[in-house]
């Protein structure tokens, strides 16, 4: 339960990482953990298959995807107008709207709101935005305990762990590990796990249900995020699978929602597109079990909406990078990513792991630390993420763009400059090839320095005696 | 032999001054000349006289994708200068082809370079596209009596959208038994400088790819990109796995004994 928050104020939480080690070092540790590799392969493989089959059954998927992209782009271009429209609609419906420039401001607003109720406990609906700003830690510092109610978030919280996936934060855990976490730690947070708890999924779910039910009935303040906000009506929308979110949204006397400003949609009709795109891309379901929508304050409940910038307007100002703001956090890109599948989410040192994290975190947080500079390189540019993204974010292009803006190590710069010089003239290339051909026997089996990363697990190809161009010239294109 | 070359819907016949260039790519030129020779042999056999513009060097992929825009853009300019006069440019490498087709237009913000890119890029074909879409052949008269599995490589698949073209070509090869590769569409973990910058993840990805290859029982792993094959092949030989890697062009260039044909250098 005691956990130090190492995020830099006003930025995306670093999830316990100092940022001194880059992604390659973090990932190298993860790769050696065979249990983790197995859990991730199994989980991402299953969900990938489910997504592919439910997406495949919609003949108009490409059109939906284009519509999703177009609606988001239009909204982002007119964000100023739509945000004001939203504020007016929410206020009209009895809600209170707060604007937060950064994480510190958002945390202060929420903490003050909770304190004003006199409560010291809050229940939480699964939310990326509140993780991004490190809200639980900020509340903790003020003597307020936040209880996660999403099953996977609960597992993470009980295990004093960090989420490793956007949708399935405990994807790195298998069920026997979950059983152990429940048995060891549930009692520290409330109702203990039932005696003789097995690792049967139904038994684990029942244990969580009993543990959480007490919490829902006793807690008077809830904190949520939102998947969408409708400017026209002032409606907030949360999609979930378990119904725990709905408990939090309806039972408590005060509801505080912290939502990134990019979650906006202009009209109610736009939901038609996104309520198809999101469940199919994320859980691989045609429709998620629970879709909760609320407009302003309902009777007997006070409602606060905290609109969060935290770097988003800066991203919006960037021609190429702004497409990352289209993201609806479905996590399809994580599930298909061969790098994520092997590194797991923790290696990205951010609440946003995987391909979307690799383009979003450096934009939100900057590229000052070693970790953040290495994120745009955490990809083989295989393109699988772009292919599945329901709002067509060209992640590989943004990665390449961010690489172009990054500071490169000196030795690499020298190597690239030399290669560039050779490749600039065919005569230089030919001379370099001939030199290589003459020295072919001298190439060591193991390369020194950073290039040793290649020869640790792979042989080098043999250098041929003669390059293609020399063969072409000697034989006149093979005719001699 | 007469062959029809369809460019922009126009069919021009041999003798009608159709100029076909080979962009060998710097990696093939330097490390895998056998692939280049195989392309030349294959195209000649099909009646296409291919040119090798000697000023060519590199498409700029390594520089651009690693974040060295200036050097990359300089090489892109050079590519367009060298190849702009040709009616077709054949590239035996999925990732270099994808570089030219996908990224050059993004580099070109109008101007003379933009025009040159617009004129050149639509004429750049992957080898399998040139064979199937332009020449209209799937049976290239090859003979290769081996058990082969095919890895589609990411940039051939998701960059160039080659679809099943390479497979259709392989299916027509006499004597060849094509066995499906499980998890074929997954990246092998090469990714250019990724393999050096993230060696552990890259090796883990390749490890899974190699396991899938071995599970097929194939003798030969084929792909349309030697960079990926260098990576997978380097792991296969390190493991003494007994599976060879071959570029698609080398298999398609092989002919039955008796057919006069010189096999390209093996790698
Ligand atoms: S980037 Fe696209 S695929 Fe990835 S989480 Fe966001 S919306 Fe989903």
XYZ file of C-alpha atoms in Angstrom, chain A:
480
model
C 0.000 0.000 0.000
C 2.915 2.314 0.515
C 4.226 3.338 -2.843
C 6.412 6.228 -3.814
C 5.213 8.314 -6.659
C 8.123 8.993 -8.961
C 6.241 10.802 -11.666
C 7.368 14.273 -12.451
C 4.691 16.753 -11.406
C 2.665 17.945 -14.303
C 3.575 15.031 -16.506
C 2.677 11.441 -17.227
C 3.372 9.133 -14.306
C 6.696 7.305 -14.697
C 5.303 4.197 -13.015
C 8.138 3.698 -10.624
C 10.857 4.303 -13.212
C 13.491 6.937 -12.770
C 13.876 7.280 -16.530
C 17.638 6.728 -16.317
C 17.473 3.364 -18.045
C 16.096 3.213 -21.547
C 13.458 0.924 -22.975
C 16.035 -1.616 -24.234
C 17.402 -2.183 -20.721
C 13.914 -2.424 -19.178
C 12.765 -4.768 -21.921
C 15.849 -6.970 -21.639
C 14.870 -7.773 -18.058
C 11.287 -8.523 -19.027
C 12.327 -10.806 -21.879
C 14.200 -13.055 -19.451
C 11.072 -13.589 -17.317
C 9.569 -16.703 -18.841
C 6.373 -16.597 -16.783
C 5.730 -13.064 -18.016
C 6.445 -14.041 -21.620
C 4.039 -16.957 -21.351
C 1.250 -14.894 -19.710
C 1.552 -12.138 -22.286
C 1.680 -14.430 -25.286
C -1.382 -16.287 -24.105
C -3.406 -13.199 -23.206
C -2.550 -11.050 -26.224
C -2.937 -14.032 -28.543
C -6.467 -14.737 -27.305
C -7.670 -11.168 -27.487
C -6.038 -10.642 -30.873
C -7.960 -13.582 -32.283
C -11.243 -12.352 -30.822
C -10.758 -8.883 -32.256
C -9.899 -10.220 -35.687
C -13.050 -12.318 -35.827
C -15.533 -9.622 -34.710
C -13.906 -6.973 -36.886
C -13.917 -9.386 -39.812
C -17.682 -9.819 -39.608
C -18.381 -6.133 -40.333
C -18.174 -5.461 -44.069
C -18.166 -1.696 -43.474
C -15.260 -1.732 -40.989
C -12.956 0.328 -43.250
C -15.715 2.956 -43.591
C -16.346 3.008 -39.853
C -12.632 3.439 -39.308
C -12.478 6.353 -41.731
C -15.545 7.892 -40.089
C -13.947 7.543 -36.656
C -10.812 9.229 -37.909
C -12.734 12.033 -39.632
C -14.956 12.779 -36.617
C -11.976 12.920 -34.285
C -9.971 15.116 -36.649
C -12.869 17.498 -37.070
C -13.388 17.681 -33.301
C -9.717 18.295 -32.616
C -9.619 21.082 -35.172
C -12.561 22.755 -33.465
C -11.798 21.763 -29.918
C -12.102 25.311 -28.599
C -15.720 25.646 -29.741
C -16.788 22.172 -28.702
C -15.247 22.395 -25.253
C -17.188 25.549 -24.509
C -20.336 23.913 -25.857
C -19.716 20.969 -23.546
C -19.134 23.201 -20.542
C -22.416 25.000 -21.181
C -24.358 21.767 -21.587
C -22.909 20.191 -18.445
C -23.550 23.338 -16.403
C -27.104 23.578 -17.715
C -27.663 20.022 -16.543
C -26.553 20.886 -13.023
C -22.912 19.773 -13.182
C -19.813 21.783 -12.288
C -16.970 22.098 -14.783
C -13.331 22.659 -13.764
C -10.387 23.264 -16.080
C -6.997 21.762 -15.226
C -3.882 22.857 -17.068
C -1.682 20.055 -15.767
C -1.522 17.095 -13.409
C -0.780 19.183 -10.327
C -3.754 21.425 -10.953
C -6.089 18.494 -11.632
C -4.940 16.686 -8.504
C -5.452 19.802 -6.418
C -8.973 20.346 -7.764
C -9.978 16.736 -7.095
C -8.372 16.615 -3.668
C -10.135 19.838 -2.635
C -13.468 18.522 -3.900
C -13.075 15.305 -1.910
C -11.966 17.171 1.193
C -15.004 19.432 0.938
C -17.224 16.369 1.338
C -15.409 15.457 4.553
C -14.797 11.923 3.269
C -11.462 10.083 3.417
C -12.329 7.238 1.076
C -13.217 7.219 -2.603
C -14.097 4.439 -5.050
C -12.662 4.597 -8.528
C -13.868 3.573 -11.937
C -11.033 2.400 -14.150
C -9.516 5.511 -15.713
C -6.349 6.221 -17.677
C -6.443 9.979 -17.111
C -6.313 9.654 -13.313
C -3.391 7.242 -13.639
C -1.656 9.610 -15.997
C -1.743 12.370 -13.364
C -0.970 10.053 -10.439
C -4.212 10.922 -8.666
C -4.238 7.997 -6.228
C -0.825 8.999 -4.944
C -1.857 12.656 -4.647
C -4.973 11.663 -2.690
C -2.903 9.396 -0.497
C -0.630 12.293 0.410
C -3.711 14.148 1.643
C -4.918 11.235 3.740
C -7.537 10.031 1.269
C -7.607 6.376 0.214
C -8.672 5.569 -3.335
C -10.081 2.093 -3.914
C -9.820 0.691 -7.429
C -12.954 -1.249 -8.370
C -12.140 -2.579 -11.821
C -11.172 -6.205 -11.298
C -7.816 -5.904 -13.020
C -7.024 -2.582 -11.354
C -7.935 -4.174 -8.046
C -5.414 -6.947 -8.696
C -2.771 -4.333 -9.490
C -3.611 -2.285 -6.402
C -3.670 -5.265 -4.038
C -0.383 -6.527 -5.467
C 1.264 -3.094 -4.994
C 2.074 -3.332 -8.656
C 1.883 -1.145 -11.749
C -0.599 -1.585 -14.588
C 0.975 -3.061 -17.710
C -1.844 -2.750 -20.225
C -4.426 -0.062 -20.970
C -7.435 -2.339 -20.897
C -6.224 -5.317 -18.889
C -3.853 -3.727 -16.380
C -3.015 -7.095 -14.793
C -2.386 -8.869 -18.102
C 1.061 -9.837 -16.828
C -0.526 -11.957 -14.072
C -2.000 -15.434 -14.476
C -4.756 -16.791 -12.288
C -2.620 -18.604 -9.776
C -0.682 -15.386 -9.196
C -3.995 -13.534 -8.802
C -5.209 -16.076 -6.275
C -2.091 -15.553 -4.221
C -2.467 -11.759 -4.320
C -6.078 -12.053 -3.136
C -5.246 -14.438 -0.326
C -2.309 -12.376 0.885
C -3.581 -8.824 0.514
C -7.370 -8.525 0.382
C -7.596 -8.358 4.167
C -5.293 -5.307 4.213
C -7.829 -3.370 2.131
C -11.184 -4.657 3.408
C -13.093 -7.905 3.337
C -10.579 -10.775 3.223
C -10.564 -13.441 0.523
C -12.844 -16.428 1.199
C -11.152 -19.391 2.849
C -9.896 -22.107 0.501
C -10.040 -19.757 -2.497
C -9.130 -21.644 -5.674
C -7.744 -20.178 -8.889
C -10.934 -20.966 -10.773
C -11.896 -17.746 -12.637
C -15.466 -17.834 -11.282
C -14.203 -18.212 -7.710
C -11.755 -15.339 -8.159
C -14.480 -13.119 -9.592
C -16.798 -13.983 -6.700
C -14.091 -13.119 -4.173
C -13.626 -9.743 -5.841
C -17.391 -9.188 -5.964
C -17.792 -9.783 -2.232
C -14.782 -7.626 -1.439
C -15.974 -4.741 -3.623
C -19.691 -4.829 -2.824
C -19.002 -3.688 0.723
C -16.971 -0.851 -0.598
C -19.645 0.361 -3.022
C -22.275 0.467 -0.298
C -20.080 2.300 2.193
C -18.340 4.927 0.055
C -19.859 8.331 -0.663
C -17.471 9.717 -3.289
C -16.587 8.204 -6.667
C -13.960 9.209 -9.193
C -14.139 8.210 -12.835
C -12.809 9.044 -16.239
C -14.834 8.783 -19.434
C -14.482 7.158 -22.825
C -16.432 9.909 -24.560
C -17.999 13.284 -23.848
C -20.769 14.593 -26.102
C -20.502 18.360 -26.562
C -24.036 18.799 -27.838
C -25.762 17.240 -24.818
C -23.076 17.348 -22.125
C -23.278 13.569 -21.767
C -20.393 11.458 -20.470
C -20.019 7.836 -21.532
C -18.215 4.941 -19.859
C -17.916 1.510 -21.450
C -17.054 -1.453 -19.254
C -17.442 -5.167 -18.838
C -18.033 -5.804 -15.173
C -20.713 -3.401 -13.967
C -18.457 -2.227 -11.165
C -18.120 1.085 -12.918
C -21.857 1.516 -12.951
C -21.957 0.857 -9.194
C -19.489 3.694 -8.665
C -21.277 6.016 -11.049
C -24.700 5.582 -9.490
C -24.379 4.827 -5.761
C -22.150 7.570 -4.293
C -23.390 11.051 -3.421
C -20.568 12.833 -5.225
C -19.178 11.895 -8.623
C -15.983 13.489 -9.937
C -14.935 12.715 -13.507
C -11.448 13.560 -14.748
C -11.381 13.544 -18.539
C -8.766 14.499 -21.127
C -9.970 17.286 -23.405
C -9.508 15.100 -26.475
C -12.266 12.696 -25.422
C -14.855 14.973 -26.954
C -17.373 14.146 -29.690
C -19.561 16.850 -31.215
C -22.920 15.124 -31.345
C -24.889 12.235 -29.913
C -25.029 10.611 -33.353
C -21.233 10.341 -33.414
C -21.524 7.716 -30.708
C -22.981 5.390 -33.322
C -19.547 5.092 -34.892
C -17.515 4.832 -31.710
C -19.777 2.394 -29.896
C -19.036 0.031 -32.767
C -15.329 0.766 -33.078
C -14.364 0.586 -29.421
C -15.751 -2.722 -28.079
C -14.780 -4.658 -31.182
C -11.234 -3.271 -31.081
C -10.682 -3.556 -27.369
C -12.286 -6.633 -25.842
C -13.223 -8.200 -29.148
C -16.906 -8.003 -28.273
C -19.711 -6.849 -30.539
C -21.009 -4.743 -27.676
C -19.589 -4.344 -24.216
C -21.858 -5.496 -21.366
C -22.248 -2.086 -19.669
C -22.485 1.321 -21.312
C -23.234 4.043 -18.780
C -24.224 7.522 -19.885
C -25.007 10.490 -17.673
C -25.750 14.113 -18.294
C -24.884 16.559 -15.557
C -26.060 15.856 -12.034
C -28.733 13.288 -11.327
C -31.065 13.670 -8.379
C -29.342 13.240 -5.066
C -25.902 13.352 -6.618
C -23.404 16.133 -7.102
C -21.363 16.001 -10.295
C -17.995 17.578 -11.108
C -16.204 17.378 -14.425
C -12.471 18.121 -14.444
C -11.240 18.791 -17.980
C -7.581 17.870 -18.247
C -5.023 19.343 -20.623
C -1.689 18.064 -19.243
C 0.275 18.499 -22.477
C -2.572 17.824 -24.888
C -2.735 21.301 -26.392
C 0.984 21.073 -27.076
C 0.460 17.784 -28.913
C -2.445 19.372 -30.756
C -0.142 22.083 -32.058
C 2.034 19.456 -33.745
C 1.108 18.759 -37.371
C 2.038 15.107 -37.472
C 1.940 14.172 -33.801
C -1.579 15.408 -33.179
C -3.135 12.280 -34.646
C -2.172 10.552 -31.396
C -5.021 12.528 -29.796
C -7.511 10.540 -31.876
C -6.721 7.533 -29.698
C -9.732 5.944 -27.993
C -7.537 3.737 -25.759
C -8.846 0.478 -27.192
C -5.428 -1.170 -26.829
C -5.694 -3.103 -30.094
C -2.245 -1.780 -30.991
C -0.781 -3.267 -27.801
C -2.329 -6.642 -28.453
C -0.855 -6.973 -31.945
C 2.505 -5.443 -31.151
C 5.293 -8.035 -31.260
C 7.492 -5.793 -29.130
C 4.846 -5.255 -26.452
C 4.079 -8.974 -26.427
C 7.664 -9.654 -25.375
C 8.536 -6.628 -23.266
C 5.264 -6.259 -21.393
C 3.900 -2.870 -20.403
C 6.186 -1.953 -17.518
C 9.212 -1.501 -19.761
C 7.597 1.594 -21.297
C 7.708 3.361 -17.917
C 4.386 5.059 -18.526
C 0.689 4.454 -17.998
C 0.533 4.361 -21.789
C 2.503 1.331 -22.933
C 2.848 -0.306 -26.327
C 2.807 1.480 -29.678
C 0.448 4.268 -28.593
C 2.602 4.840 -25.518
C 5.715 5.002 -27.667
C 4.263 7.986 -29.554
C 2.132 9.569 -26.823
C 4.471 9.507 -23.824
C 7.396 11.314 -25.503
C 4.970 13.929 -26.788
C 3.256 14.478 -23.431
C 6.351 14.160 -21.306
C 9.058 15.409 -23.680
C 12.246 13.561 -24.628
C 14.551 14.630 -21.833
C 15.135 11.325 -20.053
C 16.971 8.352 -21.533
C 13.749 6.353 -21.261
C 11.622 8.876 -23.140
C 14.230 9.270 -25.870
C 14.313 5.505 -26.360
C 10.548 5.051 -26.677
C 10.235 6.049 -30.356
C 12.806 3.316 -31.087
C 10.815 0.628 -29.254
C 9.397 -0.599 -32.544
C 10.541 -2.597 -35.538
C 8.152 -0.463 -37.648
C 6.302 -3.619 -38.650
C 3.083 -1.652 -39.112
C 0.735 -4.079 -37.322
C -0.454 -1.278 -34.972
C -1.471 1.031 -37.806
C -3.349 -1.776 -39.484
C -5.578 -2.484 -36.463
C -6.018 1.045 -35.085
C -9.739 1.870 -35.253
C -9.031 5.557 -35.797
C -6.184 4.968 -38.268
C -3.362 6.536 -36.299
C -0.265 6.102 -38.456
C 1.886 5.113 -35.508
C 4.966 4.099 -37.573
C 5.096 7.515 -39.250
C 4.835 9.331 -35.927
C 7.587 7.091 -34.530
C 9.860 7.960 -37.435
C 9.039 11.657 -37.037
C 9.874 11.545 -33.324
C 13.124 9.722 -34.096
C 13.990 12.604 -36.391
C 13.589 15.042 -33.507
C 15.516 13.017 -30.997
C 19.100 13.619 -29.911
C 21.303 10.800 -31.249
C 24.330 9.253 -29.534
C 27.630 10.567 -30.849
C 29.045 7.255 -32.102
C 25.843 6.581 -33.988
C 25.911 10.041 -35.543
C 29.455 9.442 -36.761
C 28.533 6.038 -38.197
C 25.463 7.378 -39.952
C 27.408 10.315 -41.381
C 30.076 7.952 -42.718
C 27.459 5.644 -44.230
C 25.713 8.650 -45.736
C 28.981 9.839 -47.299
C 29.685 6.432 -48.851
C 26.135 5.997 -50.146
C 26.054 9.430 -51.663
C 28.176 8.464 -54.665
C 28.084 5.116 -56.389
C 31.876 5.287 -56.897
C 32.464 5.505 -53.171
C 30.069 2.634 -52.562
C 31.878 0.495 -55.141
C 35.256 1.203 -53.540
C 33.901 0.385 -50.082
C 32.454 -2.871 -51.414
C 35.787 -3.878 -52.962
C 37.586 -3.132 -49.736
C 35.008 -5.235 -47.860
C 35.457 -8.039 -50.367
C 39.214 -8.059 -49.848
C 38.919 -8.049 -46.058
C 36.067 -10.550 -45.929
C 38.109 -13.123 -44.067
C 39.035 -10.606 -41.370
C 35.511 -9.847 -40.173
C 35.271 -11.178 -36.604
C 32.508 -13.589 -35.627
C 31.597 -11.304 -32.747
C 31.305 -7.589 -33.376
C 32.501 -5.068 -30.801
C 30.479 -2.340 -29.055
C 26.795 -1.740 -29.726
C 26.961 -3.874 -32.875
C 27.602 -6.863 -30.623
C 23.836 -6.867 -30.112
C 23.657 -8.456 -33.544
C 26.309 -11.126 -33.184
C 25.230 -12.225 -29.688
C 22.476 -14.339 -31.216
C 23.036 -14.161 -34.973
C 25.785 -14.994 -37.426
C 26.879 -12.317 -39.854
C 26.346 -13.005 -43.535
C 29.480 -13.872 -45.498
C 30.770 -10.933 -47.468
C 30.882 -11.912 -51.136
C 34.086 -11.641 -53.169
C 32.406 -9.465 -55.722
C 29.515 -7.016 -55.405
C 26.603 -7.090 -57.809
C 27.744 -3.910 -59.534
C 31.249 -5.248 -60.114
C 29.769 -8.470 -61.494
C 27.527 -6.431 -63.793
C 30.472 -4.429 -65.082
C 32.807 -7.405 -65.446
C 30.273 -9.518 -67.333
C 28.402 -6.695 -69.053
C 25.221 -7.577 -67.219
C 25.851 -11.305 -67.320
C 26.160 -11.448 -71.098
C 29.903 -12.160 -71.089
